PDB file of C-alpha atoms in Angstrom:
ATOM      1  CA  MET A   1     -42.020  27.694  49.097  1.00  0.00           C
ATOM      2  CA  SER A   2     -41.682  25.602  46.359  1.00  0.00           C
ATOM      3  CA  SER A   3     -38.195  24.516  45.377  1.00  0.00           C
ATOM      4  CA  VAL A   4     -36.579  26.591  42.171  1.00  0.00           C
ATOM      5  CA  LYS A   5     -34.717  24.308  39.511  1.00  0.00           C
ATOM      6  CA  THR A   6     -32.462  26.521  38.850  1.00  0.00           C
ATOM      7  CA  LYS A   7     -28.578  25.004  39.233  1.00  0.00           C
ATOM      8  CA  ILE A   8     -27.189  26.059  42.559  1.00  0.00           C
ATOM      9  CA  PRO A   9     -23.848  24.914  43.838  1.00  0.00           C
ATOM     10  CA  ALA A  10     -23.305  22.256  46.125  1.00  0.00           C
ATOM     11  CA  PHE A  11     -22.054  21.762  49.551  1.00  0.00           C
ATOM     12  CA  LYS A  12     -19.198  20.044  47.854  1.00  0.00           C
ATOM     13  CA  ASP A  13     -18.723  23.138  45.559  1.00  0.00           C
ATOM     14  CA  VAL A  14     -18.296  25.110  49.004  1.00  0.00           C
ATOM     15  CA  LYS A  15     -15.463  22.528  50.164  1.00  0.00           C
ATOM     16  CA  LYS A  16     -13.643  22.763  47.203  1.00  0.00           C
ATOM     17  CA  ALA A  17     -13.708  26.862  46.768  1.00  0.00           C
ATOM     18  CA  HIS A  18     -12.342  26.479  50.636  1.00  0.00           C
ATOM     19  CA  LYS A  19      -9.741  24.381  49.832  1.00  0.00           C
ATOM     20  CA  ARG A  20      -8.710  26.476  46.603  1.00  0.00           C
ATOM     21  CA  ILE A  21      -8.464  29.580  48.468  1.00  0.00           C
ATOM     22  CA  ASN A  22      -7.435  28.678  51.984  1.00  0.00           C
ATOM     23  CA  PRO A  23      -3.853  30.378  50.791  1.00  0.00           C
ATOM     24  CA  TYR A  24      -5.099  33.391  49.888  1.00  0.00           C
ATOM     25  CA  ILE A  25      -7.655  34.394  52.950  1.00  0.00           C
ATOM     26  CA  HIS A  26      -7.559  34.896  56.181  1.00  0.00           C
ATOM     27  CA  HIS A  27      -9.219  32.121  58.791  1.00  0.00           C
ATOM     28  CA  THR A  28     -10.935  35.437  60.481  1.00  0.00           C
ATOM     29  CA  PRO A  29     -12.208  35.008  63.899  1.00  0.00           C
ATOM     30  CA  VAL A  30     -15.502  34.570  65.895  1.00  0.00           C
ATOM     31  CA  LEU A  31     -16.058  37.207  68.475  1.00  0.00           C
ATOM     32  CA  THR A  32     -18.626  37.769  71.393  1.00  0.00           C
ATOM     33  CA  SER A  33     -19.774  40.538  73.621  1.00  0.00           C
ATOM     34  CA  SER A  34     -21.195  39.709  76.775  1.00  0.00           C
ATOM     35  CA  SER A  35     -23.312  43.371  77.231  1.00  0.00           C
ATOM     36  CA  LEU A  36     -25.019  42.522  73.869  1.00  0.00           C
ATOM     37  CA  ASN A  37     -25.958  38.663  75.303  1.00  0.00           C
ATOM     38  CA  LYS A  38     -27.029  40.369  78.219  1.00  0.00           C
ATOM     39  CA  ILE A  39     -29.321  42.934  76.712  1.00  0.00           C
ATOM     40  CA  LEU A  40     -30.755  40.206  74.427  1.00  0.00           C
ATOM     41  CA  ASP A  41     -30.627  37.247  77.284  1.00  0.00           C
ATOM     42  CA  THR A  42     -29.089  35.204  74.690  1.00  0.00           C
ATOM     43  CA  GLU A  43     -25.562  33.914  73.176  1.00  0.00           C
ATOM     44  CA  ILE A  44     -24.209  35.566  69.973  1.00  0.00           C
ATOM     45  CA  PHE A  45     -21.292  34.680  68.010  1.00  0.00           C
ATOM     46  CA  PHE A  46     -19.882  37.041  65.427  1.00  0.00           C
ATOM     47  CA  LYS A  47     -17.864  35.898  62.476  1.00  0.00           C
ATOM     48  CA  CYS A  48     -15.688  38.909  61.978  1.00  0.00           C
ATOM     49  CA  GLU A  49     -14.995  39.046  58.370  1.00  0.00           C
ATOM     50  CA  ASN A  50     -14.592  42.913  58.423  1.00  0.00           C
ATOM     51  CA  PHE A  51     -11.110  41.888  59.680  1.00  0.00           C
ATOM     52  CA  GLN A  52     -10.878  39.757  56.028  1.00  0.00           C
ATOM     53  CA  LYS A  53      -8.386  40.626  53.121  1.00  0.00           C
ATOM     54  CA  THR A  54      -9.684  44.007  51.518  1.00  0.00           C
ATOM     55  CA  GLY A  55     -12.310  44.450  54.174  1.00  0.00           C
ATOM     56  CA  SER A  56     -14.911  42.192  53.554  1.00  0.00           C
ATOM     57  CA  PHE A  57     -15.924  38.859  52.568  1.00  0.00           C
ATOM     58  CA  LYS A  58     -16.210  39.322  49.057  1.00  0.00           C
ATOM     59  CA  ILE A  59     -12.439  38.246  48.655  1.00  0.00           C
ATOM     60  CA  ARG A  60     -13.618  34.526  49.240  1.00  0.00           C
ATOM     61  CA  GLY A  61     -15.701  34.807  46.210  1.00  0.00           C
ATOM     62  CA  ALA A  62     -13.104  36.578  43.937  1.00  0.00           C
ATOM     63  CA  SER A  63     -10.604  34.343  45.023  1.00  0.00           C
ATOM     64  CA  ASN A  64     -12.488  31.123  44.133  1.00  0.00           C
ATOM     65  CA  ALA A  65     -13.542  32.671  40.759  1.00  0.00           C
ATOM     66  CA  ILE A  66      -9.967  33.867  40.126  1.00  0.00           C
ATOM     67  CA  TYR A  67      -8.543  30.665  40.588  1.00  0.00           C
ATOM     68  CA  SER A  68     -10.898  28.595  39.288  1.00  0.00           C
ATOM     69  CA  LEU A  69      -9.678  30.144  35.778  1.00  0.00           C
ATOM     70  CA  SER A  70      -7.631  28.191  33.127  1.00  0.00           C
ATOM     71  CA  ASP A  71      -4.384  29.653  32.265  1.00  0.00           C
ATOM     72  CA  ASP A  72      -5.299  30.181  28.973  1.00  0.00           C
ATOM     73  CA  ASP A  73      -8.486  32.489  30.382  1.00  0.00           C
ATOM     74  CA  ALA A  74      -6.296  34.087  32.793  1.00  0.00           C
ATOM     75  CA  ALA A  75      -3.654  35.572  31.256  1.00  0.00           C
ATOM     76  CA  LYS A  76      -6.773  37.588  28.944  1.00  0.00           C
ATOM     77  CA  GLY A  77      -7.329  39.344  32.400  1.00  0.00           C
ATOM     78  CA  VAL A  78     -10.422  39.340  34.066  1.00  0.00           C
ATOM     79  CA  CYS A  79     -13.049  42.275  34.277  1.00  0.00           C
ATOM     80  CA  THR A  80     -16.176  43.620  36.431  1.00  0.00           C
ATOM     81  CA  HIS A  81     -18.333  46.546  37.279  1.00  0.00           C
ATOM     82  CA  SER A  82     -18.752  47.754  41.045  1.00  0.00           C
ATOM     83  CA  SER A  83     -18.163  50.812  43.172  1.00  0.00           C
ATOM     84  CA  GLY A  84     -17.706  48.455  46.746  1.00  0.00           C
ATOM     85  CA  ASN A  85     -16.252  45.425  48.059  1.00  0.00           C
ATOM     86  CA  HIS A  86     -16.248  43.541  44.879  1.00  0.00           C
ATOM     87  CA  ALA A  87     -14.214  45.555  42.918  1.00  0.00           C
ATOM     88  CA  GLN A  88     -11.693  45.776  45.824  1.00  0.00           C
ATOM     89  CA  ALA A  89     -11.428  41.797  46.235  1.00  0.00           C
ATOM     90  CA  LEU A  90     -11.209  41.363  42.498  1.00  0.00           C
ATOM     91  CA  ALA A  91      -8.293  43.821  41.967  1.00  0.00           C
ATOM     92  CA  TYR A  92      -6.543  41.845  45.017  1.00  0.00           C
ATOM     93  CA  ALA A  93      -7.510  38.284  43.889  1.00  0.00           C
ATOM     94  CA  ALA A  94      -5.990  39.188  40.461  1.00  0.00           C
ATOM     95  CA  HIS A  95      -3.262  40.808  41.513  1.00  0.00           C
ATOM     96  CA  SER A  96      -2.242  38.231  43.632  1.00  0.00           C
ATOM     97  CA  ARG A  97      -2.676  35.586  40.939  1.00  0.00           C
ATOM     98  CA  LYS A  98      -0.384  38.181  38.410  1.00  0.00           C
ATOM     99  CA  ILE A  99      -3.335  39.003  36.013  1.00  0.00           C
ATOM    100  CA  LYS A 100      -4.910  42.018  34.970  1.00  0.00           C
ATOM    101  CA  ALA A 101      -8.222  43.242  36.103  1.00  0.00           C
ATOM    102  CA  THR A 102     -10.075  46.213  34.689  1.00  0.00           C
ATOM    103  CA  ILE A 103     -12.789  47.471  37.228  1.00  0.00           C
ATOM    104  CA  VAL A 104     -15.759  49.714  35.711  1.00  0.00           C
ATOM    105  CA  MET A 105     -16.797  51.978  38.289  1.00  0.00           C
ATOM    106  CA  PRO A 106     -18.736  54.950  38.246  1.00  0.00           C
ATOM    107  CA  GLU A 107     -17.766  58.443  38.134  1.00  0.00           C
ATOM    108  CA  ASN A 108     -19.474  59.470  41.533  1.00  0.00           C
ATOM    109  CA  ALA A 109     -17.945  56.289  43.244  1.00  0.00           C
ATOM    110  CA  PRO A 110     -16.594  57.807  46.663  1.00  0.00           C
ATOM    111  CA  ALA A 111     -12.846  58.521  46.408  1.00  0.00           C
ATOM    112  CA  VAL A 112     -12.111  56.200  48.904  1.00  0.00           C
ATOM    113  CA  LYS A 113     -13.101  53.411  47.085  1.00  0.00           C
ATOM    114  CA  LYS A 114     -11.473  54.119  43.704  1.00  0.00           C
ATOM    115  CA  ASN A 115      -8.441  54.593  45.925  1.00  0.00           C
ATOM    116  CA  ALA A 116      -8.752  51.043  47.204  1.00  0.00           C
ATOM    117  CA  VAL A 117      -9.573  49.616  44.170  1.00  0.00           C
ATOM    118  CA  ALA A 118      -6.233  51.215  42.603  1.00  0.00           C
ATOM    119  CA  GLY A 119      -4.112  50.110  45.277  1.00  0.00           C
ATOM    120  CA  TYR A 120      -4.894  46.806  44.513  1.00  0.00           C
ATOM    121  CA  GLY A 121      -3.870  47.147  41.551  1.00  0.00           C
ATOM    122  CA  GLY A 122      -6.739  47.688  39.504  1.00  0.00           C
ATOM    123  CA  ASP A 123      -7.345  49.154  36.472  1.00  0.00           C
ATOM    124  CA  ILE A 124     -10.228  51.583  36.823  1.00  0.00           C
ATOM    125  CA  ARG A 125     -12.592  52.780  33.602  1.00  0.00           C
ATOM    126  CA  PHE A 126     -15.159  55.197  34.568  1.00  0.00           C
ATOM    127  CA  CYS A 127     -18.664  55.437  33.283  1.00  0.00           C
ATOM    128  CA  GLU A 128     -21.941  56.936  34.137  1.00  0.00           C
ATOM    129  CA  ALA A 129     -23.519  55.932  37.204  1.00  0.00           C
ATOM    130  CA  THR A 130     -26.288  53.819  35.643  1.00  0.00           C
ATOM    131  CA  PRO A 131     -26.662  50.131  35.652  1.00  0.00           C
ATOM    132  CA  GLN A 132     -26.867  50.302  31.908  1.00  0.00           C
ATOM    133  CA  ALA A 133     -23.605  52.204  31.426  1.00  0.00           C
ATOM    134  CA  ARG A 134     -21.838  50.054  33.627  1.00  0.00           C
ATOM    135  CA  GLN A 135     -22.514  47.106  31.800  1.00  0.00           C
ATOM    136  CA  ALA A 136     -21.954  48.596  28.683  1.00  0.00           C
ATOM    137  CA  ALA A 137     -18.256  49.688  30.046  1.00  0.00           C
ATOM    138  CA  CYS A 138     -17.798  46.072  30.787  1.00  0.00           C
ATOM    139  CA  ASP A 139     -18.816  45.033  27.246  1.00  0.00           C
ATOM    140  CA  LYS A 140     -16.422  46.913  25.712  1.00  0.00           C
ATOM    141  CA  VAL A 141     -13.510  45.970  27.624  1.00  0.00           C
ATOM    142  CA  MET A 142     -14.484  42.168  26.883  1.00  0.00           C
ATOM    143  CA  GLN A 143     -14.627  42.950  23.096  1.00  0.00           C
ATOM    144  CA  GLU A 144     -11.442  44.580  23.294  1.00  0.00           C
ATOM    145  CA  THR A 145      -8.981  42.352  25.504  1.00  0.00           C
ATOM    146  CA  GLY A 146     -11.053  39.164  25.915  1.00  0.00           C
ATOM    147  CA  ALA A 147     -11.322  39.553  29.667  1.00  0.00           C
ATOM    148  CA  VAL A 148     -13.195  37.104  31.360  1.00  0.00           C
ATOM    149  CA  PHE A 149     -16.179  38.873  33.140  1.00  0.00           C
ATOM    150  CA  ILE A 150     -16.712  37.901  37.028  1.00  0.00           C
ATOM    151  CA  PRO A 151     -19.840  38.804  38.586  1.00  0.00           C
ATOM    152  CA  SER A 152     -20.455  40.470  42.245  1.00  0.00           C
ATOM    153  CA  TYR A 153     -22.602  37.984  43.202  1.00  0.00           C
ATOM    154  CA  ASN A 154     -25.003  35.685  40.524  1.00  0.00           C
ATOM    155  CA  ASP A 155     -21.953  33.162  39.776  1.00  0.00           C
ATOM    156  CA  LEU A 156     -21.760  29.767  40.691  1.00  0.00           C
ATOM    157  CA  ARG A 157     -18.247  30.354  42.067  1.00  0.00           C
ATOM    158  CA  ILE A 158     -18.845  33.188  43.266  1.00  0.00           C
ATOM    159  CA  ILE A 159     -22.033  31.937  45.576  1.00  0.00           C
ATOM    160  CA  ALA A 160     -19.570  28.946  46.672  1.00  0.00           C
ATOM    161  CA  GLY A 161     -16.929  31.111  47.643  1.00  0.00           C
ATOM    162  CA  GLN A 162     -18.863  33.311  50.069  1.00  0.00           C
ATOM    163  CA  GLY A 163     -20.078  29.957  51.500  1.00  0.00           C
ATOM    164  CA  THR A 164     -16.600  29.431  53.048  1.00  0.00           C
ATOM    165  CA  ALA A 165     -17.241  32.012  55.273  1.00  0.00           C
ATOM    166  CA  ALA A 166     -20.169  29.975  56.874  1.00  0.00           C
ATOM    167  CA  LEU A 167     -18.057  26.560  56.523  1.00  0.00           C
ATOM    168  CA  GLU A 168     -15.669  27.792  58.477  1.00  0.00           C
ATOM    169  CA  PHE A 169     -18.098  29.014  61.203  1.00  0.00           C
ATOM    170  CA  LEU A 170     -19.729  26.244  61.872  1.00  0.00           C
ATOM    171  CA  SER A 171     -16.544  23.711  62.007  1.00  0.00           C
ATOM    172  CA  GLU A 172     -16.145  25.764  65.287  1.00  0.00           C
ATOM    173  CA  TYR A 173     -19.973  26.296  66.523  1.00  0.00           C
ATOM    174  CA  SER A 174     -21.792  23.776  64.515  1.00  0.00           C
ATOM    175  CA  ASP A 175     -24.292  23.628  67.050  1.00  0.00           C
ATOM    176  CA  LEU A 176     -26.165  27.411  66.452  1.00  0.00           C
ATOM    177  CA  ASP A 177     -29.755  27.559  66.325  1.00  0.00           C
ATOM    178  CA  ILE A 178     -29.802  30.353  63.948  1.00  0.00           C
ATOM    179  CA  ILE A 179     -27.421  32.227  61.558  1.00  0.00           C
ATOM    180  CA  LEU A 180     -27.909  35.523  60.099  1.00  0.00           C
ATOM    181  CA  THR A 181     -26.468  37.364  57.254  1.00  0.00           C
ATOM    182  CA  PRO A 182     -26.886  40.463  55.244  1.00  0.00           C
ATOM    183  CA  VAL A 183     -28.822  40.060  51.982  1.00  0.00           C
ATOM    184  CA  GLY A 184     -28.502  42.430  49.088  1.00  0.00           C
ATOM    185  CA  GLY A 185     -27.423  40.359  45.853  1.00  0.00           C
ATOM    186  CA  GLY A 186     -27.698  37.451  47.880  1.00  0.00           C
ATOM    187  CA  GLY A 187     -24.359  35.668  47.513  1.00  0.00           C
ATOM    188  CA  LEU A 188     -23.602  35.713  51.053  1.00  0.00           C
ATOM    189  CA  LEU A 189     -26.756  34.592  52.154  1.00  0.00           C
ATOM    190  CA  GLY A 190     -27.058  31.506  49.191  1.00  0.00           C
ATOM    191  CA  GLY A 191     -23.683  30.405  49.838  1.00  0.00           C
ATOM    192  CA  THR A 192     -24.248  30.484  53.795  1.00  0.00           C
ATOM    193  CA  SER A 193     -27.595  28.708  53.402  1.00  0.00           C
ATOM    194  CA  ILE A 194     -26.192  25.916  51.419  1.00  0.00           C
ATOM    195  CA  THR A 195     -23.237  25.314  53.421  1.00  0.00           C
ATOM    196  CA  ALA A 196     -25.467  25.709  56.756  1.00  0.00           C
ATOM    197  CA  LYS A 197     -28.336  23.426  55.848  1.00  0.00           C
ATOM    198  CA  GLU A 198     -25.808  20.551  54.802  1.00  0.00           C
ATOM    199  CA  ILE A 199     -23.619  20.601  58.242  1.00  0.00           C
ATOM    200  CA  ASN A 200     -26.687  21.190  60.981  1.00  0.00           C
ATOM    201  CA  PRO A 201     -30.183  21.044  59.017  1.00  0.00           C
ATOM    202  CA  LYS A 202     -31.916  22.190  62.358  1.00  0.00           C
ATOM    203  CA  ILE A 203     -29.962  25.617  61.903  1.00  0.00           C
ATOM    204  CA  GLN A 204     -32.468  28.419  60.884  1.00  0.00           C
ATOM    205  CA  ILE A 205     -31.174  30.376  57.733  1.00  0.00           C
ATOM    206  CA  ILE A 206     -32.392  34.224  58.280  1.00  0.00           C
ATOM    207  CA  GLY A 207     -31.743  36.657  55.446  1.00  0.00           C
ATOM    208  CA  THR A 208     -31.434  40.684  56.796  1.00  0.00           C
ATOM    209  CA  GLU A 209     -32.501  43.790  54.861  1.00  0.00           C
ATOM    210  CA  PRO A 210     -32.731  47.289  54.905  1.00  0.00           C
ATOM    211  CA  GLU A 211     -36.762  48.324  54.376  1.00  0.00           C
ATOM    212  CA  MET A 212     -35.448  50.685  52.206  1.00  0.00           C
ATOM    213  CA  ALA A 213     -33.978  48.031  50.093  1.00  0.00           C
ATOM    214  CA  ASN A 214     -35.943  44.944  50.258  1.00  0.00           C
ATOM    215  CA  ASP A 215     -36.449  43.425  47.387  1.00  0.00           C
ATOM    216  CA  ALA A 216     -34.917  40.298  48.391  1.00  0.00           C
ATOM    217  CA  TYR A 217     -37.746  40.075  51.365  1.00  0.00           C
ATOM    218  CA  LEU A 218     -40.504  40.524  48.759  1.00  0.00           C
ATOM    219  CA  SER A 219     -38.849  38.346  46.003  1.00  0.00           C
ATOM    220  CA  TYR A 220     -38.728  35.118  48.950  1.00  0.00           C
ATOM    221  CA  ARG A 221     -42.360  36.088  49.956  1.00  0.00           C
ATOM    222  CA  GLU A 222     -43.851  36.176  45.908  1.00  0.00           C
ATOM    223  CA  GLY A 223     -42.018  33.399  45.060  1.00  0.00           C
ATOM    224  CA  GLU A 224     -40.332  35.288  42.029  1.00  0.00           C
ATOM    225  CA  ILE A 225     -37.753  38.212  41.630  1.00  0.00           C
ATOM    226  CA  ILE A 226     -38.961  41.428  42.350  1.00  0.00           C
ATOM    227  CA  PRO A 227     -36.344  43.946  41.605  1.00  0.00           C
ATOM    228  CA  VAL A 228     -35.181  47.043  43.851  1.00  0.00           C
ATOM    229  CA  GLU A 229     -36.609  50.318  42.460  1.00  0.00           C
ATOM    230  CA  ASN A 230     -34.908  53.460  43.888  1.00  0.00           C
ATOM    231  CA  PRO A 231     -33.095  51.903  46.833  1.00  0.00           C
ATOM    232  CA  ASN A 232     -32.474  54.317  49.441  1.00  0.00           C
ATOM    233  CA  THR A 233     -30.236  52.885  52.256  1.00  0.00           C
ATOM    234  CA  ILE A 234     -27.234  53.797  54.163  1.00  0.00           C
ATOM    235  CA  ALA A 235     -26.224  49.982  53.710  1.00  0.00           C
ATOM    236  CA  ASP A 236     -24.733  50.802  50.196  1.00  0.00           C
ATOM    237  CA  GLY A 237     -23.315  47.064  50.053  1.00  0.00           C
ATOM    238  CA  LEU A 238     -27.167  45.697  49.805  1.00  0.00           C
ATOM    239  CA  LYS A 239     -28.778  47.886  47.261  1.00  0.00           C
ATOM    240  CA  THR A 240     -28.160  45.518  44.418  1.00  0.00           C
ATOM    241  CA  SER A 241     -31.393  42.895  43.597  1.00  0.00           C
ATOM    242  CA  LEU A 242     -31.190  39.084  43.903  1.00  0.00           C
ATOM    243  CA  GLY A 243     -30.185  37.159  40.685  1.00  0.00           C
ATOM    244  CA  ASP A 244     -31.637  33.907  39.181  1.00  0.00           C
ATOM    245  CA  LEU A 245     -28.968  31.661  41.017  1.00  0.00           C
ATOM    246  CA  THR A 246     -28.870  33.458  44.421  1.00  0.00           C
ATOM    247  CA  PHE A 247     -32.705  33.756  44.158  1.00  0.00           C
ATOM    248  CA  ALA A 248     -32.675  29.589  43.534  1.00  0.00           C
ATOM    249  CA  ALA A 249     -30.376  28.968  46.710  1.00  0.00           C
ATOM    250  CA  ILE A 250     -32.172  31.553  49.190  1.00  0.00           C
ATOM    251  CA  SER A 251     -35.593  29.849  48.048  1.00  0.00           C
ATOM    252  CA  GLU A 252     -34.664  26.305  48.635  1.00  0.00           C
ATOM    253  CA  ASN A 253     -32.706  26.817  51.490  1.00  0.00           C
ATOM    254  CA  VAL A 254     -33.453  29.826  53.807  1.00  0.00           C
ATOM    255  CA  HIS A 255     -36.449  30.436  56.713  1.00  0.00           C
ATOM    256  CA  ASP A 256     -37.144  33.703  56.780  1.00  0.00           C
ATOM    257  CA  ILE A 257     -35.872  37.220  55.374  1.00  0.00           C
ATOM    258  CA  VAL A 258     -36.500  40.030  57.878  1.00  0.00           C
ATOM    259  CA  THR A 259     -36.289  43.877  57.222  1.00  0.00           C
ATOM    260  CA  VAL A 260     -35.207  46.688  59.686  1.00  0.00           C
ATOM    261  CA  SER A 261     -35.145  50.649  59.789  1.00  0.00           C
ATOM    262  CA  GLU A 262     -32.462  53.202  58.711  1.00  0.00           C
ATOM    263  CA  GLU A 263     -32.191  54.171  62.413  1.00  0.00           C
ATOM    264  CA  SER A 264     -31.564  51.054  63.650  1.00  0.00           C
ATOM    265  CA  ILE A 265     -28.894  50.119  61.412  1.00  0.00           C
ATOM    266  CA  VAL A 266     -27.286  53.110  62.707  1.00  0.00           C
ATOM    267  CA  GLU A 267     -27.709  52.354  66.247  1.00  0.00           C
ATOM    268  CA  ALA A 268     -26.309  49.043  65.448  1.00  0.00           C
ATOM    269  CA  MET A 269     -23.484  49.835  63.729  1.00  0.00           C
ATOM    270  CA  ARG A 270     -22.681  52.297  66.800  1.00  0.00           C
ATOM    271  CA  TYR A 271     -23.149  50.021  69.498  1.00  0.00           C
ATOM    272  CA  VAL A 272     -20.377  47.585  67.942  1.00  0.00           C
ATOM    273  CA  TRP A 273     -18.110  50.288  67.335  1.00  0.00           C
ATOM    274  CA  GLU A 274     -18.464  51.785  70.816  1.00  0.00           C
ATOM    275  CA  ARG A 275     -18.727  48.331  72.507  1.00  0.00           C
ATOM    276  CA  MET A 276     -17.111  45.618  70.761  1.00  0.00           C
ATOM    277  CA  LYS A 277     -14.158  47.893  69.674  1.00  0.00           C
ATOM    278  CA  ILE A 278     -14.394  47.013  66.079  1.00  0.00           C
ATOM    279  CA  ILE A 279     -15.293  48.827  62.922  1.00  0.00           C
ATOM    280  CA  ILE A 280     -18.241  47.111  60.789  1.00  0.00           C
ATOM    281  CA  GLU A 281     -19.684  48.978  58.045  1.00  0.00           C
ATOM    282  CA  PRO A 282     -23.145  49.630  57.646  1.00  0.00           C
ATOM    283  CA  SER A 283     -24.571  46.804  55.704  1.00  0.00           C
ATOM    284  CA  SER A 284     -22.620  44.447  58.589  1.00  0.00           C
ATOM    285  CA  ALA A 285     -24.622  46.276  61.233  1.00  0.00           C
ATOM    286  CA  VAL A 286     -28.249  44.859  59.357  1.00  0.00           C
ATOM    287  CA  PRO A 287     -28.290  41.784  61.028  1.00  0.00           C
ATOM    288  CA  VAL A 288     -27.113  43.130  64.354  1.00  0.00           C
ATOM    289  CA  ALA A 289     -30.405  45.809  64.058  1.00  0.00           C
ATOM    290  CA  ALA A 290     -32.455  42.937  63.906  1.00  0.00           C
ATOM    291  CA  LEU A 291     -31.457  41.158  66.593  1.00  0.00           C
ATOM    292  CA  LEU A 292     -31.563  44.499  68.830  1.00  0.00           C
ATOM    293  CA  SER A 293     -35.123  45.449  66.916  1.00  0.00           C
ATOM    294  CA  LYS A 294     -36.432  42.097  68.231  1.00  0.00           C
ATOM    295  CA  LYS A 295     -37.262  41.322  64.709  1.00  0.00           C
ATOM    296  CA  ILE A 296     -36.491  37.267  65.449  1.00  0.00           C
ATOM    297  CA  ALA A 297     -37.186  35.157  68.253  1.00  0.00           C
ATOM    298  CA  ILE A 298     -34.151  34.350  69.870  1.00  0.00           C
ATOM    299  CA  LYS A 299     -34.555  34.579  73.609  1.00  0.00           C
ATOM    300  CA  ASN A 300     -31.820  31.617  74.877  1.00  0.00           C
ATOM    301  CA  LYS A 301     -30.909  30.606  71.342  1.00  0.00           C
ATOM    302  CA  ARG A 302     -27.302  30.191  70.027  1.00  0.00           C
ATOM    303  CA  ILE A 303     -26.910  33.302  67.461  1.00  0.00           C
ATOM    304  CA  GLY A 304     -24.506  33.071  64.871  1.00  0.00           C
ATOM    305  CA  VAL A 305     -24.098  36.656  62.947  1.00  0.00           C
ATOM    306  CA  ILE A 306     -21.526  37.074  59.687  1.00  0.00           C
ATOM    307  CA  LEU A 307     -20.222  40.491  60.080  1.00  0.00           C
ATOM    308  CA  SER A 308     -19.766  41.129  56.311  1.00  0.00           C
ATOM    309  CA  GLY A 309     -17.070  43.753  56.326  1.00  0.00           C
ATOM    310  CA  GLY A 310     -15.869  47.176  57.530  1.00  0.00           C
ATOM    311  CA  ASN A 311     -15.181  49.258  54.897  1.00  0.00           C
ATOM    312  CA  VAL A 312     -16.112  52.662  55.596  1.00  0.00           C
ATOM    313  CA  ASP A 313     -15.660  56.398  54.764  1.00  0.00           C
ATOM    314  CA  LEU A 314     -14.264  57.716  57.731  1.00  0.00           C
ATOM    315  CA  ASP A 315     -15.329  61.203  56.499  1.00  0.00           C
ATOM    316  CA  ASN A 316     -18.801  60.024  56.533  1.00  0.00           C
ATOM    317  CA  LEU A 317     -19.880  58.232  59.480  1.00  0.00           C
ATOM    318  CA  PRO A 318     -23.681  58.024  59.781  1.00  0.00           C
ATOM    319  CA  TRP A 319     -24.112  59.239  63.233  1.00  0.00           C
ATOM    320  CA  CYS A 320     -22.167  62.501  62.255  1.00  0.00           C
ATOM    321  CA  LEU A 321     -24.170  63.568  59.242  1.00  0.00           C
TER     322      LEU A 321
END
């Protein structure tokens, strides 16, 4: 695939990001599962960002963006539109720097997510559940307050921050053969690919995505961004389309993107809950589903998986619907 010339973060930016955010995040553990290793005849290592502050890797990028701001810009506050993990992460990171965060959320966002954002100190502004309404509401906040807009993924600071998960991971397990992440907007996969390629160029970096929200899969193969249309996946964190920055990073560094069925996502999520005794959300289960569905040749290889988060609505577990 031809390289895309859009500016993307360099490995030095990831290292600077990690130094910047280190006081404000958890260095999450790496776990293994003997039962999964036996089933798949391989070694799998899970970087558990489900144990991260705010319950997902998103705090890494949000903290890097927040603590990259000048004092003058920080004093104006920040804003974003999100109904998921980025909303919670930005609210938490802003609170830790003692600045205001205004979060635009759709009116139909789950109560558990609204409560989490409010609990982290976010000032919530509700809007209609359309991309246009969300951006319009954010634009209004910026006009009224001068707040700095912090995107959820298509931002150099965010991508570099997300790459710090792989930096920690590969500092412990640099000899992995393959590293897997889920892909939605592409911040985690983009940051991981930049980091892994620098630390060990032999590692294959593979993105995993739901079949019902397969824009990254299509974009990667066509060499241009193909936006998602009407995504209908249980992995709600992966419904977003790639941005120009994340697409550039992925195009330059990622070896492949594979897709998995909705049924396999639910089965993988349940398997991890039952056998590893840890809570992961559907988006986190997507790379596990790719392994269990044998979408990737992994026999006798050392596999790294970034479990992206563990924020779950316990009243709506997928195997109970």
